[in-house]
PDB file of C-alpha atoms and ligand atoms in Angstrom:
ATOM      1  CA  MET A   8       7.740-118.254  96.445  1.00  0.00           C
ATOM      2  CA  GLU A   9       6.518-120.205  99.509  1.00  0.00           C
ATOM      3  CA  LYS A  10       4.641-122.556  97.162  1.00  0.00           C
ATOM      4  CA  LYS A  11       7.821-122.972  95.120  1.00  0.00           C
ATOM      5  CA  ILE A  12       9.873-123.855  98.224  1.00  0.00           C
ATOM      6  CA  ASN A  13       7.203-126.344  99.335  1.00  0.00           C
ATOM      7  CA  SER A  14       7.231-128.104  95.986  1.00  0.00           C
ATOM      8  CA  PHE A  15      11.038-128.009  95.881  1.00  0.00           C
ATOM      9  CA  LEU A  16      11.103-129.615  99.349  1.00  0.00           C
ATOM     10  CA  GLN A  17       8.792-132.353  98.075  1.00  0.00           C
ATOM     11  CA  ASP A  18      10.904-132.949  94.933  1.00  0.00           C
ATOM     12  CA  ILE A  19      14.135-133.126  96.910  1.00  0.00           C
ATOM     13  CA  LYS A  20      12.482-135.358  99.498  1.00  0.00           C
ATOM     14  CA  ASN A  21      11.680-137.833  96.715  1.00  0.00           C
ATOM     15  CA  VAL A  22      15.217-137.670  95.339  1.00  0.00           C
ATOM     16  CA  VAL A  23      16.831-138.104  98.760  1.00  0.00           C
ATOM     17  CA  ASP A  24      14.496-140.954  99.691  1.00  0.00           C
ATOM     18  CA  ALA A  25      15.558-142.732  96.479  1.00  0.00           C
ATOM     19  CA  GLU A  26      19.281-142.077  97.093  1.00  0.00           C
ATOM     20  CA  VAL A  27      19.029-143.330 100.677  1.00  0.00           C
ATOM     21  CA  GLU A  28      17.154-146.424  99.549  1.00  0.00           C
ATOM     22  CA  LYS A  29      19.911-147.075  96.990  1.00  0.00           C
ATOM     23  CA  ALA A  30      22.657-146.528  99.557  1.00  0.00           C
ATOM     24  CA  LEU A  31      21.087-149.074 101.892  1.00  0.00           C
ATOM     25  CA  ARG A  32      20.203-151.646  99.234  1.00  0.00           C
ATOM     26  CA  HIS A  33      21.570-155.069 100.144  1.00  0.00           C
ATOM     27  CA  ASP A  34      21.092-158.790  99.750  1.00  0.00           C
ATOM     28  CA  VAL A  35      19.208-160.443 102.561  1.00  0.00           C
ATOM     29  CA  THR A  36      21.890-161.575 104.972  1.00  0.00           C
ATOM     30  CA  LEU A  37      22.653-161.963 108.631  1.00  0.00           C
ATOM     31  CA  THR A  38      22.673-158.167 108.955  1.00  0.00           C
ATOM     32  CA  ASP A  39      19.230-157.616 107.487  1.00  0.00           C
ATOM     33  CA  GLY A  40      17.965-156.327 110.857  1.00  0.00           C
ATOM     34  CA  LEU A  41      20.683-153.692 110.953  1.00  0.00           C
ATOM     35  CA  TYR A  42      19.632-152.362 107.542  1.00  0.00           C
ATOM     36  CA  LYS A  43      15.973-152.400 108.566  1.00  0.00           C
ATOM     37  CA  SER A  44      16.730-150.216 111.575  1.00  0.00           C
ATOM     38  CA  ALA A  45      18.813-147.810 109.445  1.00  0.00           C
ATOM     39  CA  GLU A  46      16.126-147.627 106.753  1.00  0.00           C
ATOM     40  CA  TYR A  47      13.459-146.949 109.370  1.00  0.00           C
ATOM     41  CA  SER A  48      15.156-143.715 110.430  1.00  0.00           C
ATOM     42  CA  ALA A  49      16.937-142.613 107.270  1.00  0.00           C
ATOM     43  CA  GLY A  50      13.777-142.738 105.188  1.00  0.00           C
ATOM     44  CA  GLY A  51      11.899-139.722 106.496  1.00  0.00           C
ATOM     45  CA  GLY A  52      11.938-136.144 107.675  1.00  0.00           C
ATOM     46  CA  LYS A  53      11.402-132.817 105.957  1.00  0.00           C
ATOM     47  CA  ARG A  54      14.785-132.949 104.180  1.00  0.00           C
ATOM     48  CA  VAL A  55      15.473-129.306 104.951  1.00  0.00           C
ATOM     49  CA  ARG A  56      19.241-129.870 105.090  1.00  0.00           C
ATOM     50  CA  ALA A  57      19.223-131.495 101.656  1.00  0.00           C
ATOM     51  CA  VAL A  58      17.323-128.585 100.113  1.00  0.00           C
ATOM     52  CA  PHE A  59      19.682-126.214 101.878  1.00  0.00           C
ATOM     53  CA  THR A  60      22.709-128.017 100.382  1.00  0.00           C
ATOM     54  CA  ILE A  61      21.302-127.952  96.862  1.00  0.00           C
ATOM     55  CA  LEU A  62      20.281-124.290  97.040  1.00  0.00           C
ATOM     56  CA  VAL A  63      23.746-123.264  98.244  1.00  0.00           C
ATOM     57  CA  GLY A  64      25.149-125.145  95.248  1.00  0.00           C
ATOM     58  CA  ASN A  65      22.682-123.306  93.024  1.00  0.00           C
ATOM     59  CA  LEU A  66      24.315-119.991  94.034  1.00  0.00           C
ATOM     60  CA  PHE A  67      27.438-121.210  92.257  1.00  0.00           C
ATOM     61  CA  GLY A  68      25.621-122.668  89.282  1.00  0.00           C
ATOM     62  CA  VAL A  69      26.056-126.278  90.470  1.00  0.00           C
ATOM     63  CA  ALA A  70      23.423-128.541  88.880  1.00  0.00           C
ATOM     64  CA  PRO A  71      21.201-130.110  91.601  1.00  0.00           C
ATOM     65  CA  GLU A  72      22.033-133.654  90.396  1.00  0.00           C
ATOM     66  CA  LYS A  73      25.668-133.086  91.223  1.00  0.00           C
ATOM     67  CA  LEU A  74      24.765-132.591  94.867  1.00  0.00           C
ATOM     68  CA  TYR A  75      22.165-135.324  95.299  1.00  0.00           C
ATOM     69  CA  LYS A  76      24.573-137.670  97.052  1.00  0.00           C
ATOM     70  CA  THR A  77      26.160-134.991  99.235  1.00  0.00           C
ATOM     71  CA  ALA A  78      22.700-133.723 100.228  1.00  0.00           C
ATOM     72  CA  SER A  79      21.564-137.283 101.000  1.00  0.00           C
ATOM     73  CA  ALA A  80      24.698-137.906 103.041  1.00  0.00           C
ATOM     74  CA  VAL A  81      23.897-134.821 105.130  1.00  0.00           C
ATOM     75  CA  GLU A  82      20.410-136.235 105.762  1.00  0.00           C
ATOM     76  CA  MET A  83      21.874-139.617 106.742  1.00  0.00           C
ATOM     77  CA  ILE A  84      24.185-137.956 109.264  1.00  0.00           C
ATOM     78  CA  HIS A  85      21.188-136.036 110.590  1.00  0.00           C
ATOM     79  CA  ALA A  86      19.140-139.260 110.840  1.00  0.00           C
ATOM     80  CA  ALA A  87      21.994-140.983 112.684  1.00  0.00           C
ATOM     81  CA  SER A  88      22.074-138.133 115.176  1.00  0.00           C
ATOM     82  CA  LEU A  89      18.312-138.360 115.761  1.00  0.00           C
ATOM     83  CA  ILE A  90      18.570-142.089 116.526  1.00  0.00           C
ATOM     84  CA  MET A  91      21.258-141.378 119.121  1.00  0.00           C
ATOM     85  CA  ASP A  92      19.453-138.338 120.492  1.00  0.00           C
ATOM     86  CA  ASP A  93      16.353-140.420 121.282  1.00  0.00           C
ATOM     87  CA  LEU A  94      18.193-143.168 123.196  1.00  0.00           C
ATOM     88  CA  PRO A  95      17.198-143.596 126.860  1.00  0.00           C
ATOM     89  CA  TYR A  96      20.576-142.404 128.135  1.00  0.00           C
ATOM     90  CA  MET A  97      20.350-139.274 125.968  1.00  0.00           C
ATOM     91  CA  ASP A  98      16.946-137.568 125.529  1.00  0.00           C
ATOM     92  CA  ASP A  99      14.968-140.717 126.267  1.00  0.00           C
ATOM     93  CA  SER A 100      12.324-140.055 123.620  1.00  0.00           C
ATOM     94  CA  GLN A 101       9.707-142.540 122.489  1.00  0.00           C
ATOM     95  CA  LEU A 102       8.398-140.646 119.473  1.00  0.00           C
ATOM     96  CA  ARG A 103      10.202-139.294 116.410  1.00  0.00           C
ATOM     97  CA  ARG A 104       8.765-138.085 113.112  1.00  0.00           C
ATOM     98  CA  GLY A 105       5.318-139.126 114.253  1.00  0.00           C
ATOM     99  CA  LYS A 106       6.258-142.767 114.871  1.00  0.00           C
ATOM    100  CA  PRO A 107       7.997-144.773 117.627  1.00  0.00           C
ATOM    101  CA  ALA A 108      11.678-143.898 117.993  1.00  0.00           C
ATOM    102  CA  ASN A 109      14.198-146.308 116.469  1.00  0.00           C
ATOM    103  CA  HIS A 110      15.234-147.880 119.794  1.00  0.00           C
ATOM    104  CA  VAL A 111      11.594-148.483 120.734  1.00  0.00           C
ATOM    105  CA  VAL A 112      11.133-150.621 117.619  1.00  0.00           C
ATOM    106  CA  PHE A 113      14.550-152.250 117.220  1.00  0.00           C
ATOM    107  CA  GLY A 114      16.107-152.045 120.700  1.00  0.00           C
ATOM    108  CA  GLN A 115      18.874-149.763 121.936  1.00  0.00           C
ATOM    109  CA  ASP A 116      21.659-152.081 120.845  1.00  0.00           C
ATOM    110  CA  VAL A 117      20.495-152.284 117.240  1.00  0.00           C
ATOM    111  CA  ALA A 118      19.617-148.563 117.120  1.00  0.00           C
ATOM    112  CA  LEU A 119      23.156-147.605 118.120  1.00  0.00           C
ATOM    113  CA  CYS A 120      24.707-149.931 115.530  1.00  0.00           C
ATOM    114  CA  ALA A 121      22.356-148.581 112.840  1.00  0.00           C
ATOM    115  CA  SER A 122      23.253-145.002 113.740  1.00  0.00           C
ATOM    116  CA  ILE A 123      26.986-145.723 113.434  1.00  0.00           C
ATOM    117  CA  ALA A 124      26.466-147.621 110.174  1.00  0.00           C
ATOM    118  CA  LEU A 125      24.502-144.668 108.760  1.00  0.00           C
ATOM    119  CA  LEU A 126      27.335-142.275 109.605  1.00  0.00           C
ATOM    120  CA  SER A 127      29.771-144.566 107.869  1.00  0.00           C
ATOM    121  CA  GLN A 128      27.538-145.045 104.827  1.00  0.00           C
ATOM    122  CA  ALA A 129      27.016-141.288 104.482  1.00  0.00           C
ATOM    123  CA  LEU A 130      30.751-140.717 104.205  1.00  0.00           C
ATOM    124  CA  VAL A 131      31.209-143.680 101.851  1.00  0.00           C
ATOM    125  CA  MET A 132      28.523-142.184  99.643  1.00  0.00           C
ATOM    126  CA  VAL A 133      30.402-138.895  99.314  1.00  0.00           C
ATOM    127  CA  GLN A 134      33.791-140.559  98.872  1.00  0.00           C
ATOM    128  CA  ASP A 135      32.400-142.784  96.095  1.00  0.00           C
ATOM    129  CA  ASP A 136      30.339-140.086  94.341  1.00  0.00           C
ATOM    130  CA  GLU A 137      31.337-140.293  90.698  1.00  0.00           C
ATOM    131  CA  SER A 138      29.662-137.007  89.812  1.00  0.00           C
ATOM    132  CA  LEU A 139      32.342-135.179  91.845  1.00  0.00           C
ATOM    133  CA  THR A 140      36.066-134.874  91.262  1.00  0.00           C
ATOM    134  CA  ILE A 141      38.378-136.625  93.722  1.00  0.00           C
ATOM    135  CA  GLU A 142      39.214-133.250  95.229  1.00  0.00           C
ATOM    136  CA  GLN A 143      35.542-132.306  95.652  1.00  0.00           C
ATOM    137  CA  ARG A 144      34.752-135.680  97.242  1.00  0.00           C
ATOM    138  CA  HIS A 145      37.604-135.316  99.654  1.00  0.00           C
ATOM    139  CA  GLY A 146      36.663-131.724 100.547  1.00  0.00           C
ATOM    140  CA  ALA A 147      32.986-132.547 101.089  1.00  0.00           C
ATOM    141  CA  ALA A 148      33.728-135.704 103.117  1.00  0.00           C
ATOM    142  CA  SER A 149      36.215-133.790 105.230  1.00  0.00           C
ATOM    143  CA  VAL A 150      33.800-131.007 106.270  1.00  0.00           C
ATOM    144  CA  LEU A 151      30.966-133.473 106.875  1.00  0.00           C
ATOM    145  CA  THR A 152      33.207-135.665 109.065  1.00  0.00           C
ATOM    146  CA  ARG A 153      34.194-132.701 111.209  1.00  0.00           C
ATOM    147  CA  ALA A 154      30.547-131.672 111.666  1.00  0.00           C
ATOM    148  CA  PHE A 155      29.675-134.475 114.066  1.00  0.00           C
ATOM    149  CA  GLY A 156      32.760-134.711 116.277  1.00  0.00           C
ATOM    150  CA  PHE A 157      34.556-132.672 118.925  1.00  0.00           C
ATOM    151  CA  ASP A 158      33.713-129.434 117.166  1.00  0.00           C
ATOM    152  CA  GLY A 159      30.182-130.347 116.113  1.00  0.00           C
ATOM    153  CA  LEU A 160      27.152-132.429 117.040  1.00  0.00           C
ATOM    154  CA  ALA A 161      28.834-134.559 119.706  1.00  0.00           C
ATOM    155  CA  ALA A 162      30.235-131.455 121.428  1.00  0.00           C
ATOM    156  CA  GLY A 163      26.858-129.684 121.408  1.00  0.00           C
ATOM    157  CA  GLN A 164      25.064-132.782 122.649  1.00  0.00           C
ATOM    158  CA  PHE A 165      27.591-133.299 125.433  1.00  0.00           C
ATOM    159  CA  VAL A 166      27.123-129.782 126.805  1.00  0.00           C
ATOM    160  CA  ASP A 167      23.363-130.005 126.327  1.00  0.00           C
ATOM    161  CA  LEU A 168      23.123-133.260 128.305  1.00  0.00           C
ATOM    162  CA  LYS A 169      25.586-132.466 131.032  1.00  0.00           C
ATOM    163  CA  LEU A 170      24.223-129.032 131.817  1.00  0.00           C
ATOM    164  CA  LYS A 171      20.551-129.770 131.457  1.00  0.00           C
ATOM    165  CA  THR A 172      19.510-129.203 135.040  1.00  0.00           C
ATOM    166  CA  LYS A 173      22.154-126.690 136.009  1.00  0.00           C
ATOM    167  CA  ASN A 174      22.207-122.930 135.645  1.00  0.00           C
ATOM    168  CA  VAL A 175      22.834-122.191 132.018  1.00  0.00           C
ATOM    169  CA  ASP A 176      23.520-118.783 130.538  1.00  0.00           C
ATOM    170  CA  TYR A 177      23.152-117.297 127.062  1.00  0.00           C
ATOM    171  CA  SER A 178      26.694-118.133 125.980  1.00  0.00           C
ATOM    172  CA  ILE A 179      26.265-121.808 126.844  1.00  0.00           C
ATOM    173  CA  ILE A 180      23.006-122.052 124.920  1.00  0.00           C
ATOM    174  CA  GLU A 181      24.756-120.301 122.048  1.00  0.00           C
ATOM    175  CA  PHE A 182      27.468-122.968 122.133  1.00  0.00           C
ATOM    176  CA  ILE A 183      24.895-125.775 122.199  1.00  0.00           C
ATOM    177  CA  ASN A 184      22.901-124.377 119.254  1.00  0.00           C
ATOM    178  CA  ALA A 185      26.024-123.684 117.240  1.00  0.00           C
ATOM    179  CA  LYS A 186      27.425-127.189 117.666  1.00  0.00           C
ATOM    180  CA  LYS A 187      24.346-129.382 118.011  1.00  0.00           C
ATOM    181  CA  THR A 188      22.447-127.932 115.079  1.00  0.00           C
ATOM    182  CA  ALA A 189      24.227-125.178 113.134  1.00  0.00           C
ATOM    183  CA  ALA A 190      27.393-127.273 112.626  1.00  0.00           C
ATOM    184  CA  LEU A 191      25.644-129.652 110.202  1.00  0.00           C
ATOM    185  CA  PHE A 192      24.026-126.802 108.246  1.00  0.00           C
ATOM    186  CA  THR A 193      27.439-125.127 108.057  1.00  0.00           C
ATOM    187  CA  ALA A 194      29.138-128.294 106.859  1.00  0.00           C
ATOM    188  CA  ALA A 195      26.403-128.790 104.249  1.00  0.00           C
ATOM    189  CA  GLY A 196      26.795-125.204 103.049  1.00  0.00           C
ATOM    190  CA  LYS A 197      30.576-125.453 102.924  1.00  0.00           C
ATOM    191  CA  ALA A 198      30.492-128.775 101.082  1.00  0.00           C
ATOM    192  CA  ALA A 199      28.155-127.354  98.428  1.00  0.00           C
ATOM    193  CA  ALA A 200      30.201-124.167  98.111  1.00  0.00           C
ATOM    194  CA  MET A 201      33.362-126.236  97.753  1.00  0.00           C
ATOM    195  CA  VAL A 202      31.787-128.211  94.924  1.00  0.00           C
ATOM    196  CA  GLY A 203      30.822-124.855  93.391  1.00  0.00           C
ATOM    197  CA  GLY A 204      34.429-123.678  93.495  1.00  0.00           C
ATOM    198  CA  ALA A 205      33.784-120.838  95.973  1.00  0.00           C
ATOM    199  CA  ASN A 206      36.587-118.361  96.547  1.00  0.00           C
ATOM    200  CA  GLU A 207      37.633-117.283 100.041  1.00  0.00           C
ATOM    201  CA  GLU A 208      35.199-114.370 100.287  1.00  0.00           C
ATOM    202  CA  GLN A 209      32.296-116.490  99.062  1.00  0.00           C
ATOM    203  CA  MET A 210      33.183-119.325 101.449  1.00  0.00           C
ATOM    204  CA  LYS A 211      33.215-116.887 104.365  1.00  0.00           C
ATOM    205  CA  ALA A 212      29.793-115.600 103.342  1.00  0.00           C
ATOM    206  CA  ILE A 213      28.390-119.147 103.119  1.00  0.00           C
ATOM    207  CA  LYS A 214      29.808-119.957 106.540  1.00  0.00           C
ATOM    208  CA  THR A 215      28.147-116.877 108.080  1.00  0.00           C
ATOM    209  CA  TYR A 216      24.911-117.608 106.240  1.00  0.00           C
ATOM    210  CA  SER A 217      24.807-121.286 107.291  1.00  0.00           C
ATOM    211  CA  GLU A 218      25.781-120.691 110.921  1.00  0.00           C
ATOM    212  CA  ASN A 219      23.023-118.143 111.342  1.00  0.00           C
ATOM    213  CA  ILE A 220      20.368-120.196 109.565  1.00  0.00           C
ATOM    214  CA  GLY A 221      21.289-123.260 111.643  1.00  0.00           C
ATOM    215  CA  PHE A 222      21.105-121.183 114.781  1.00  0.00           C
ATOM    216  CA  ALA A 223      17.707-119.746 113.885  1.00  0.00           C
ATOM    217  CA  PHE A 224      16.512-123.250 112.958  1.00  0.00           C
ATOM    218  CA  GLN A 225      17.251-124.528 116.483  1.00  0.00           C
ATOM    219  CA  ILE A 226      15.435-121.590 118.090  1.00  0.00           C
ATOM    220  CA  ILE A 227      12.383-122.283 115.921  1.00  0.00           C
ATOM    221  CA  ASP A 228      12.629-125.972 116.876  1.00  0.00           C
ATOM    222  CA  ASP A 229      12.599-124.930 120.551  1.00  0.00           C
ATOM    223  CA  LEU A 230       9.609-122.674 119.910  1.00  0.00           C
ATOM    224  CA  LEU A 231       7.767-125.577 118.297  1.00  0.00           C
ATOM    225  CA  ASP A 232       8.619-127.646 121.381  1.00  0.00           C
ATOM    226  CA  ALA A 233       7.238-124.871 123.555  1.00  0.00           C
ATOM    227  CA  SER A 234       4.002-124.922 121.555  1.00  0.00           C
ATOM    228  CA  GLY A 235       3.383-128.090 123.540  1.00  0.00           C
ATOM    229  CA  ASN A 236       1.737-130.343 120.989  1.00  0.00           C
ATOM    230  CA  LYS A 237       3.771-133.470 120.373  1.00  0.00           C
ATOM    231  CA  ASN A 238       1.381-134.627 117.666  1.00  0.00           C
ATOM    232  CA  VAL A 239       2.099-131.464 115.690  1.00  0.00           C
ATOM    233  CA  VAL A 240       5.877-131.710 116.066  1.00  0.00           C
ATOM    234  CA  GLY A 241       5.864-135.525 115.790  1.00  0.00           C
ATOM    235  CA  LYS A 242       8.357-136.052 118.610  1.00  0.00           C
ATOM    236  CA  ASP A 243       8.516-136.000 122.384  1.00  0.00           C
ATOM    237  CA  LEU A 244       8.737-132.480 123.726  1.00  0.00           C
ATOM    238  CA  SER A 245      11.837-131.468 125.608  1.00  0.00           C
ATOM    239  CA  HIS A 246      11.097-130.438 129.198  1.00  0.00           C
ATOM    240  CA  ASP A 247      14.152-130.874 131.351  1.00  0.00           C
ATOM    241  CA  LYS A 248      16.768-129.400 129.022  1.00  0.00           C
ATOM    242  CA  MET A 249      17.446-125.687 129.015  1.00  0.00           C
ATOM    243  CA  ASN A 250      17.033-123.877 125.731  1.00  0.00           C
ATOM    244  CA  PHE A 251      16.774-120.371 124.318  1.00  0.00           C
ATOM    245  CA  VAL A 252      13.013-120.169 124.738  1.00  0.00           C
ATOM    246  CA  MET A 253      13.172-121.154 128.412  1.00  0.00           C
ATOM    247  CA  LEU A 254      15.980-118.677 128.964  1.00  0.00           C
ATOM    248  CA  VAL A 255      14.579-115.576 127.273  1.00  0.00           C
ATOM    249  CA  GLY A 256      10.896-116.315 126.641  1.00  0.00           C
ATOM    250  CA  GLU A 257       9.024-116.974 123.402  1.00  0.00           C
ATOM    251  CA  GLU A 258       8.851-113.381 122.136  1.00  0.00           C
ATOM    252  CA  GLN A 259      12.548-112.685 122.619  1.00  0.00           C
ATOM    253  CA  ALA A 260      13.499-116.086 121.217  1.00  0.00           C
ATOM    254  CA  TYR A 261      11.552-115.392 118.026  1.00  0.00           C
ATOM    255  CA  LYS A 262      13.232-111.984 117.778  1.00  0.00           C
ATOM    256  CA  ASP A 263      16.596-113.721 118.104  1.00  0.00           C
ATOM    257  CA  ALA A 264      15.655-116.144 115.342  1.00  0.00           C
ATOM    258  CA  GLU A 265      14.699-113.149 113.175  1.00  0.00           C
ATOM    259  CA  LYS A 266      17.990-111.451 114.004  1.00  0.00           C
ATOM    260  CA  HIS A 267      19.988-114.519 112.984  1.00  0.00           C
ATOM    261  CA  THR A 268      17.974-114.897 109.793  1.00  0.00           C
ATOM    262  CA  GLN A 269      18.631-111.238 108.994  1.00  0.00           C
ATOM    263  CA  LYS A 270      22.377-111.714 109.558  1.00  0.00           C
ATOM    264  CA  ALA A 271      22.249-114.764 107.304  1.00  0.00           C
ATOM    265  CA  LEU A 272      20.504-112.832 104.549  1.00  0.00           C
ATOM    266  CA  GLU A 273      23.017-109.985 104.760  1.00  0.00           C
ATOM    267  CA  ALA A 274      25.791-112.470 104.117  1.00  0.00           C
ATOM    268  CA  LEU A 275      24.080-113.404 100.860  1.00  0.00           C
ATOM    269  CA  ASN A 276      24.263-109.845  99.508  1.00  0.00           C
ATOM    270  CA  ILE A 277      27.482-110.554  97.636  1.00  0.00           C
ATOM    271  CA  PHE A 278      25.619-113.093  95.487  1.00  0.00           C
ATOM    272  CA  GLY A 279      22.996-110.622  94.252  1.00  0.00           C
ATOM    273  CA  ASP A 280      19.889-112.007  92.500  1.00  0.00           C
ATOM    274  CA  LYS A 281      21.283-115.527  92.399  1.00  0.00           C
ATOM    275  CA  SER A 282      20.380-115.891  96.090  1.00  0.00           C
ATOM    276  CA  ALA A 283      16.600-115.462  95.633  1.00  0.00           C
ATOM    277  CA  GLU A 284      15.742-119.138  96.334  1.00  0.00           C
ATOM    278  CA  LEU A 285      18.050-119.374  99.311  1.00  0.00           C
ATOM    279  CA  ARG A 286      16.499-116.199 100.729  1.00  0.00           C
ATOM    280  CA  ALA A 287      13.061-117.682 100.276  1.00  0.00           C
ATOM    281  CA  LEU A 288      14.124-120.874 102.091  1.00  0.00           C
ATOM    282  CA  SER A 289      15.428-118.812 105.022  1.00  0.00           C
ATOM    283  CA  ASP A 290      12.134-116.965 105.279  1.00  0.00           C
ATOM    284  CA  PHE A 291      10.184-120.214 105.011  1.00  0.00           C
ATOM    285  CA  LEU A 292      12.191-121.796 107.854  1.00  0.00           C
ATOM    286  CA  LEU A 293      11.676-118.791 110.105  1.00  0.00           C
ATOM    287  CA  LYS A 294       7.920-118.728 109.519  1.00  0.00           C
ATOM    288  CA  ARG A 295       7.478-122.432 110.342  1.00  0.00           C
ATOM    289  CA  VAL A 296       6.327-121.463 113.791  1.00  0.00           C
ATOM    290  CA  ARG A 297       4.077-118.477 113.025  1.00  0.00           C
TER     291      ARG A 297
HETATM  292  C1  GRG B  24      27.881-138.510 116.341  1.00  0.00           C
HETATM  293  C2  GRG B  24      25.978-138.073 114.718  1.00  0.00           C
HETATM  294  C3  GRG B  24      26.525-137.998 116.081  1.00  0.00           C
HETATM  295  C4  GRG B  24      25.745-137.453 117.048  1.00  0.00           C
HETATM  296  C5  GRG B  24      26.074-137.455 118.485  1.00  0.00           C
HETATM  297  C6  GRG B  24      23.089-137.308 119.497  1.00  0.00           C
HETATM  298  C7  GRG B  24      23.977-136.192 119.083  1.00  0.00           C
HETATM  299  C8  GRG B  24      25.445-136.321 119.217  1.00  0.00           C
HETATM  300  C9  GRG B  24      23.502-135.039 118.607  1.00  0.00           C
HETATM  301  C10 GRG B  24      22.068-134.734 118.445  1.00  0.00           C
HETATM  302  C11 GRG B  24      21.913-133.473 117.719  1.00  0.00           C
HETATM  303  C12 GRG B  24      20.458-133.113 117.496  1.00  0.00           C
HETATM  304  C13 GRG B  24      19.413-134.147 117.608  1.00  0.00           C
HETATM  305  C14 GRG B  24      20.145-131.890 117.176  1.00  0.00           C
HETATM  306  C15 GRG B  24      18.755-131.454 116.957  1.00  0.00           C
HETATM  307  C16 GRG B  24      18.649-130.808 115.625  1.00  0.00           C
HETATM  308  C17 GRG B  24      17.212-130.572 115.207  1.00  0.00           C
HETATM  309  C18 GRG B  24      16.692-129.190 115.274  1.00  0.00           C
HETATM  310  C19 GRG B  24      16.454-131.586 114.781  1.00  0.00           C
HETATM  311  C20 GRG B  24      15.167-131.464 114.108  1.00  0.00           C
HETATM  312  O1  GRG B  24      15.437-131.307 112.722  1.00  0.00           O
HETATM  313  P1  GRG B  24      14.317-131.345 111.612  1.00  0.00           P
HETATM  314  O2  GRG B  24      13.164-130.501 112.055  1.00  0.00           O
HETATM  315  O3  GRG B  24      13.874-132.876 111.667  1.00  0.00           O
HETATM  316  O4  GRG B  24      14.918-131.027 110.317  1.00  0.00           O
HETATM  317  P2  GRG B  24      13.310-133.830 110.508  1.00  0.00           P
HETATM  318  O5  GRG B  24      12.603-134.912 111.245  1.00  0.00           O
HETATM  319  O6  GRG B  24      12.381-133.037 109.648  1.00  0.00           O
HETATM  320  O7  GRG B  24      14.487-134.341 109.745  1.00  0.00           O
END
């Protein structure tokens, strides 16, 4: 199954790369440099969130093609957040995905504009997606919009930045992980479930599943950071910001990631055998670090 997930990740990566390229296609104009900066950051990454979106849809029998644009929009939002995260007045990182961060290549001013333009383009992509009904487009765009605001990425990032050198307890780290990382997984899961016509019970299960997977994903990311090899992780390692691993140690952090993955898998029980691929993805994400 691990081989299957790896090849699925590669297939979806190709699809998303093509969708993103299409979404950013333009005539050469005065704003060419803005597109170049956006393309630089939107055209890479593992595409885990896209695979996640498509596999949630699969639970409801949604054909992958129907979710290509939604999944790509999720990746564009994620890319926009990485550009911002690396800026000098945020994490001040020089390296991302194994290459210089966006602002290092294009300058902070252009990087910020590109990040905002990517957010906008992601939502336009969902709103204009002709493979979805008007209601599905609206529902998906609505959950994705909420994922990066006062109850999502921006909120998590704010708390993360402002409390980085102060005493931080478990509940604060929980808040940061839930908003900074799990919120986008949850929005992706909800958008796919919405397209699949999920009922209330199913939607609740997808929410629980996505929140816990997103949470575990951030812990594993922190563990990879703690492994201390920036060439392996392809980005600058976080030192001054508090995270789960610093708070409870590597062993306990991994146990917490396992606990969240377990909770996520339990939520999938109502879907029976149809959840096999999604279960395999969860396992694959947990084992990234071991
Ligand atoms: C308004 C979009 C927006 C953001 C403002 C900057 C910010 C607030 C939030 C940053 C959130 C952030 C960077 C969370 C980290 C999430 C995370 C674990 C990133 C690594 O994800 P991977 O491993 O990366 O999927 P790749 O490179 O594979 O895509």
